[in-house]
Amino acid sequence: MVSSPHEAMHRVFQDHPGLFTRVGPALGVDFPPYTSFDVMPTDLTETQPLERRVDTLLRFDTERDGPFLLAVEAQGKKDPGKTASWAYYLAYLHSKHRLPPVLLVVCQDRATAEWASRPFRIGPAPWTSLTLHPLVAGPHNLPAITDPAEAAEDLALAVLAAVTHAKEPDVGAILKALSAALRDVPEDVADPLAELTAQGLGKLPAADLWRTLMAVDLSFYKSPISQEIRAEGEARALLVVLQARGFQLPAATEQKVSECRDSRTLNQWLTRAATADSLDEVFHED
């Protein structure tokens, strides 16, 4: 099942293709600046009923070295069967597009990054027919951007740093720097990056910190996740009011309030709770 962190680790390259060139130094490679790019279809399905999809596929054109393809794969854990898929992706892309393909694997933990960084050899031991050398980005080589000014210089890289360091001890400082940097840019720039960060953190403990950082100034964040945070606060306030007024809340009612994410409904319930004589008066349908 595809997870939110999985999506964020490769989607950031779709939204900010130039990020690949800037990640290059951390990977020990120097790709030339691109002159143009295209987001390409990710479907690698053959004519037979066997579906194969790369996570993100981009085509770059360069002045110095011509065009190349970038396949970005987000990898959350070691998967021995994945290496054969990666080799297939590259062979298929080269055959179909007649362009040199590059594989970038983005990881969120050091053990997976170390595993993905190893060359994968295909063929019998005496003769290797094909060797796969992925580029790997993760907490082991991407910078931990903890300075708001540095984060502001490259917001996409700061988001990638936050997502790939999500399990690292320094993630708190990275998230604080990113949050501060996002407050100084227009909403149409900040909101998608804030959402992508939240998606990349998934259900890790760092996600709670990110939500707290965004909740400091909800007037800035008008994205779906900020609305969810606001609704959570309104739900907690309603439960406090009901309990303070002496209402005995059935478990089903408490769950109904806690899971509601519609601010208009919660505000309506909260207004009624101030004067209602029964729970039926609070939660009746109009």
Coordinates of C-alpha atoms in Angstrom, one line a residue:
M1 CA 0.0 0.0 0.0
V2 CA 1.4 3.4 -1.0
S3 CA 2.0 5.6 2.0
S4 CA 2.0 9.4 2.3
P5 CA 5.8 9.6 2.9
H6 CA 6.3 7.4 -0.2
E7 CA 4.3 9.9 -2.3
A8 CA 6.1 12.9 -0.9
M9 CA 9.6 11.6 -1.4
H10 CA 9.1 11.4 -5.2
R11 CA 6.3 14.0 -5.8
V12 CA 8.6 16.8 -4.6
F13 CA 10.7 16.1 -7.8
Q14 CA 7.5 16.4 -10.0
D15 CA 6.6 19.7 -8.4
H16 CA 10.2 21.0 -8.4
P17 CA 12.2 19.2 -11.1
G18 CA 15.2 21.5 -10.7
L19 CA 15.7 20.0 -7.2
F20 CA 17.5 17.0 -8.8
T21 CA 20.4 19.2 -10.0
R22 CA 20.7 20.8 -6.5
V23 CA 20.6 17.4 -4.8
G24 CA 23.5 16.2 -7.0
P25 CA 26.4 17.5 -4.8
A26 CA 25.1 15.4 -1.9
L27 CA 25.1 12.4 -4.2
G28 CA 28.6 13.0 -5.4
V29 CA 27.5 13.7 -9.0
D30 CA 27.5 16.8 -11.1
F31 CA 24.6 16.9 -13.5
P32 CA 24.5 19.9 -15.9
P33 CA 21.7 22.6 -15.4
Y34 CA 18.7 21.7 -17.5
T35 CA 17.3 23.9 -20.2
S36 CA 13.9 22.3 -20.2
F37 CA 12.0 19.4 -18.6
D38 CA 8.9 17.4 -19.1
V39 CA 6.9 15.3 -16.6
M40 CA 6.4 12.0 -18.3
P41 CA 3.9 9.2 -17.9
T42 CA 4.9 6.7 -15.2
D43 CA 3.1 3.7 -16.7
L44 CA 5.6 1.0 -17.8
T45 CA 2.9 -1.6 -18.4
E46 CA 3.7 -4.1 -21.2
T47 CA 1.1 -5.3 -23.7
Q48 CA 0.7 -8.4 -21.6
P49 CA -1.4 -8.0 -18.4
L50 CA 1.6 -7.0 -16.2
E51 CA 1.5 -3.5 -14.8
R52 CA 4.7 -1.7 -13.9
R53 CA 4.9 1.9 -12.8
V54 CA 7.9 4.0 -11.8
D55 CA 7.0 6.6 -9.0
T56 CA 8.1 9.7 -10.9
L57 CA 9.6 10.0 -14.4
L58 CA 11.1 13.3 -15.8
R59 CA 12.8 14.1 -19.0
F60 CA 15.5 16.8 -18.8
D61 CA 17.2 18.6 -21.7
T62 CA 20.7 20.0 -21.2
E63 CA 22.9 22.1 -23.4
R64 CA 26.1 20.1 -22.7
D65 CA 25.1 16.5 -22.6
G66 CA 21.7 16.4 -24.3
P67 CA 18.6 14.9 -22.9
F68 CA 18.2 12.2 -20.2
L69 CA 15.5 10.6 -18.2
L70 CA 15.2 10.7 -14.4
A71 CA 13.3 7.9 -12.7
V72 CA 12.6 8.7 -9.0
E73 CA 11.7 5.8 -6.6
A74 CA 10.7 6.3 -3.0
Q75 CA 11.8 3.4 -0.9
G76 CA 10.5 3.0 2.6
K77 CA 12.2 -0.3 3.5
K78 CA 14.5 -3.0 2.2
D79 CA 12.8 -5.0 -0.6
P80 CA 14.9 -7.7 -2.3
G81 CA 12.4 -8.0 -5.1
K82 CA 12.6 -4.3 -5.9
T83 CA 16.0 -4.4 -7.4
A84 CA 14.8 -6.5 -10.3
S85 CA 12.0 -4.0 -10.9
W86 CA 14.5 -1.1 -11.0
A87 CA 16.7 -2.9 -13.5
Y88 CA 13.6 -3.5 -15.6
Y89 CA 12.6 0.1 -15.4
L90 CA 15.9 1.3 -16.7
A91 CA 16.1 -1.2 -19.5
Y92 CA 12.6 -0.5 -20.6
L93 CA 13.0 3.3 -20.5
H94 CA 16.2 3.0 -22.5
S95 CA 14.6 0.8 -25.1
K96 CA 11.4 2.8 -25.4
H97 CA 12.8 6.4 -25.4
R98 CA 16.4 5.8 -26.6
L99 CA 17.6 8.1 -23.9
P100 CA 20.0 7.5 -21.0
P101 CA 18.0 6.8 -17.8
V102 CA 19.1 7.7 -14.3
L103 CA 17.6 6.1 -11.2
L104 CA 17.3 8.1 -8.0
V105 CA 16.1 6.3 -4.9
V106 CA 14.9 8.4 -2.0
C107 CA 14.9 6.9 1.4
Q108 CA 13.8 7.9 4.9
D109 CA 16.1 5.9 7.0
R110 CA 19.8 5.0 6.9
A111 CA 19.5 1.2 6.8
T112 CA 17.3 1.4 3.7
A113 CA 19.6 4.0 2.1
E114 CA 22.7 1.8 2.7
W115 CA 20.9 -1.2 1.2
A116 CA 19.8 0.7 -1.9
S117 CA 23.2 2.2 -2.4
R118 CA 24.8 -1.2 -3.1
P119 CA 25.4 -2.2 -6.7
F120 CA 23.0 -4.9 -7.8
R121 CA 24.5 -7.5 -10.1
I122 CA 22.4 -9.5 -12.5
G123 CA 23.9 -12.7 -13.9
P124 CA 25.8 -15.7 -12.7
A125 CA 28.8 -15.1 -10.3
P126 CA 31.5 -15.7 -13.0
W127 CA 29.9 -13.2 -15.4
T128 CA 27.8 -10.2 -14.5
S129 CA 25.6 -9.3 -17.4
L130 CA 24.2 -6.1 -15.8
T131 CA 25.1 -4.0 -12.8
L132 CA 22.6 -1.5 -11.4
H133 CA 24.1 1.6 -9.7
P134 CA 21.2 3.7 -8.2
L135 CA 21.8 7.2 -6.9
V136 CA 20.5 7.3 -3.4
A137 CA 19.3 10.3 -1.4
G138 CA 18.5 10.1 2.3
P139 CA 19.5 11.2 5.8
H140 CA 23.0 9.9 5.2
N141 CA 23.9 12.4 2.6
L142 CA 21.3 15.1 2.3
P143 CA 22.0 18.2 4.4
A144 CA 20.1 18.9 7.6
I145 CA 18.9 22.4 6.9
T146 CA 18.4 24.0 10.4
D147 CA 18.9 27.7 9.5
P148 CA 15.7 29.5 8.3
A149 CA 17.7 31.7 6.0
E150 CA 19.2 28.7 4.3
A151 CA 15.8 27.0 4.1
A152 CA 14.4 30.1 2.4
E153 CA 17.1 29.9 -0.2
D154 CA 15.8 26.5 -1.5
L155 CA 12.4 25.6 0.0
A156 CA 12.0 22.5 -2.1
L157 CA 15.4 21.2 -0.8
A158 CA 14.4 22.1 2.7
V159 CA 11.2 20.1 2.3
L160 CA 13.1 17.1 1.0
A161 CA 15.6 17.4 4.0
A162 CA 12.6 17.4 6.4
V163 CA 11.0 14.3 4.8
T164 CA 14.2 12.3 4.5
H165 CA 15.3 13.2 8.1
A166 CA 11.9 12.5 9.5
K167 CA 13.3 9.7 11.7
E168 CA 16.5 11.5 12.7
P169 CA 17.1 13.4 16.0
D170 CA 17.6 16.7 14.1
V171 CA 14.2 16.7 12.4
G172 CA 12.8 19.1 15.0
A173 CA 15.4 21.8 14.1
I174 CA 14.8 21.2 10.4
L175 CA 11.0 21.6 10.7
K176 CA 11.4 24.7 12.8
A177 CA 13.6 26.3 10.1
L178 CA 11.3 25.3 7.3
S179 CA 8.2 26.6 9.2
A180 CA 9.9 29.9 9.7
A181 CA 11.0 30.1 6.1
L182 CA 7.5 29.4 4.8
R183 CA 6.0 32.3 6.7
D184 CA 7.9 34.7 4.5
V185 CA 6.6 33.5 1.1
P186 CA 3.2 33.9 -0.6
E187 CA 0.5 31.4 0.4
D188 CA 0.3 29.9 -3.1
V189 CA 4.0 28.9 -2.7
A190 CA 3.9 28.0 1.0
D191 CA 0.7 25.9 1.1
P192 CA 1.7 23.1 -1.3
L193 CA 5.1 22.8 0.4
A194 CA 3.5 22.7 3.8
E195 CA 1.1 20.0 2.6
L196 CA 3.9 18.0 1.0
T197 CA 5.9 18.1 4.2
A198 CA 2.9 16.9 6.3
Q199 CA 2.4 14.1 3.7
G200 CA 6.0 13.1 3.9
L201 CA 6.1 12.9 7.7
G202 CA 3.1 10.5 7.6
K203 CA 2.3 9.2 11.1
L204 CA 5.8 9.6 12.5
P205 CA 6.2 11.6 15.8
A206 CA 7.7 14.4 13.7
A207 CA 4.3 14.9 12.2
D208 CA 2.9 16.1 15.5
L209 CA 5.6 18.7 15.8
W210 CA 4.9 19.9 12.3
R211 CA 1.2 20.3 13.1
T212 CA 2.1 22.2 16.2
L213 CA 4.4 24.5 14.3
M214 CA 1.7 25.3 11.8
A215 CA -0.9 25.8 14.5
V216 CA 1.0 28.7 15.9
D217 CA -0.4 31.0 13.3
L218 CA -3.3 29.4 11.5
S219 CA -4.1 32.7 9.7
F220 CA -1.0 32.1 7.6
Y221 CA -1.8 28.4 6.7
K222 CA -5.1 28.2 4.8
S223 CA -4.4 24.7 3.5
P224 CA -6.5 21.6 4.2
I225 CA -4.2 20.4 6.9
S226 CA -4.5 23.7 8.8
Q227 CA -8.3 23.4 8.6
E228 CA -8.0 20.0 10.1
I229 CA -5.9 21.3 12.9
R230 CA -8.5 24.1 13.5
A231 CA -11.3 21.5 13.6
E232 CA -9.4 19.4 16.1
G233 CA -9.1 22.4 18.4
E234 CA -12.8 23.2 18.0
A235 CA -13.7 19.6 18.8
R236 CA -11.6 19.6 21.9
A237 CA -13.2 22.9 23.0
L238 CA -16.7 21.5 22.5
L239 CA -15.9 18.4 24.6
V240 CA -14.6 20.6 27.4
V241 CA -17.7 22.8 27.4
L242 CA -20.0 19.8 27.5
Q243 CA -18.1 18.2 30.3
A244 CA -18.0 21.4 32.3
R245 CA -21.8 21.7 32.0
G246 CA -22.2 18.3 33.5
F247 CA -23.3 16.3 30.5
Q248 CA -22.5 12.6 30.5
L249 CA -21.1 11.9 27.1
P250 CA -21.7 8.4 25.6
A251 CA -18.7 7.0 23.9
A252 CA -20.4 7.2 20.5
T253 CA -21.1 11.0 21.0
E254 CA -17.5 11.7 22.1
Q255 CA -16.3 9.8 19.0
K256 CA -18.7 11.7 16.8
V257 CA -17.3 15.0 18.0
S258 CA -13.6 14.0 17.9
E259 CA -13.9 12.7 14.4
C260 CA -15.8 15.7 13.0
R261 CA -13.7 17.9 10.7
D262 CA -16.3 20.4 9.6
S263 CA -15.7 23.7 11.4
R264 CA -19.2 25.0 10.6
T265 CA -20.9 22.0 12.3
L266 CA -18.5 22.2 15.3
N267 CA -19.2 25.9 15.8
Q268 CA -22.9 25.3 15.6
W269 CA -22.7 22.5 18.2
L270 CA -20.4 24.7 20.4
T271 CA -22.9 27.6 20.3
R272 CA -25.8 25.3 21.3
A273 CA -23.7 23.7 24.1
A274 CA -23.5 27.0 25.9
T275 CA -27.2 27.0 26.7
A276 CA -28.6 23.6 25.8
D277 CA -30.4 21.6 28.5
S278 CA -29.7 18.2 26.8
L279 CA -27.4 16.6 24.4
D280 CA -30.3 16.2 21.9
E281 CA -30.5 20.0 21.8
V282 CA -26.8 20.2 21.0
F283 CA -26.7 17.6 18.2
H284 CA -30.2 17.7 16.7
E285 CA -30.3 17.9 12.9
D286 CA -31.8 21.1 11.3

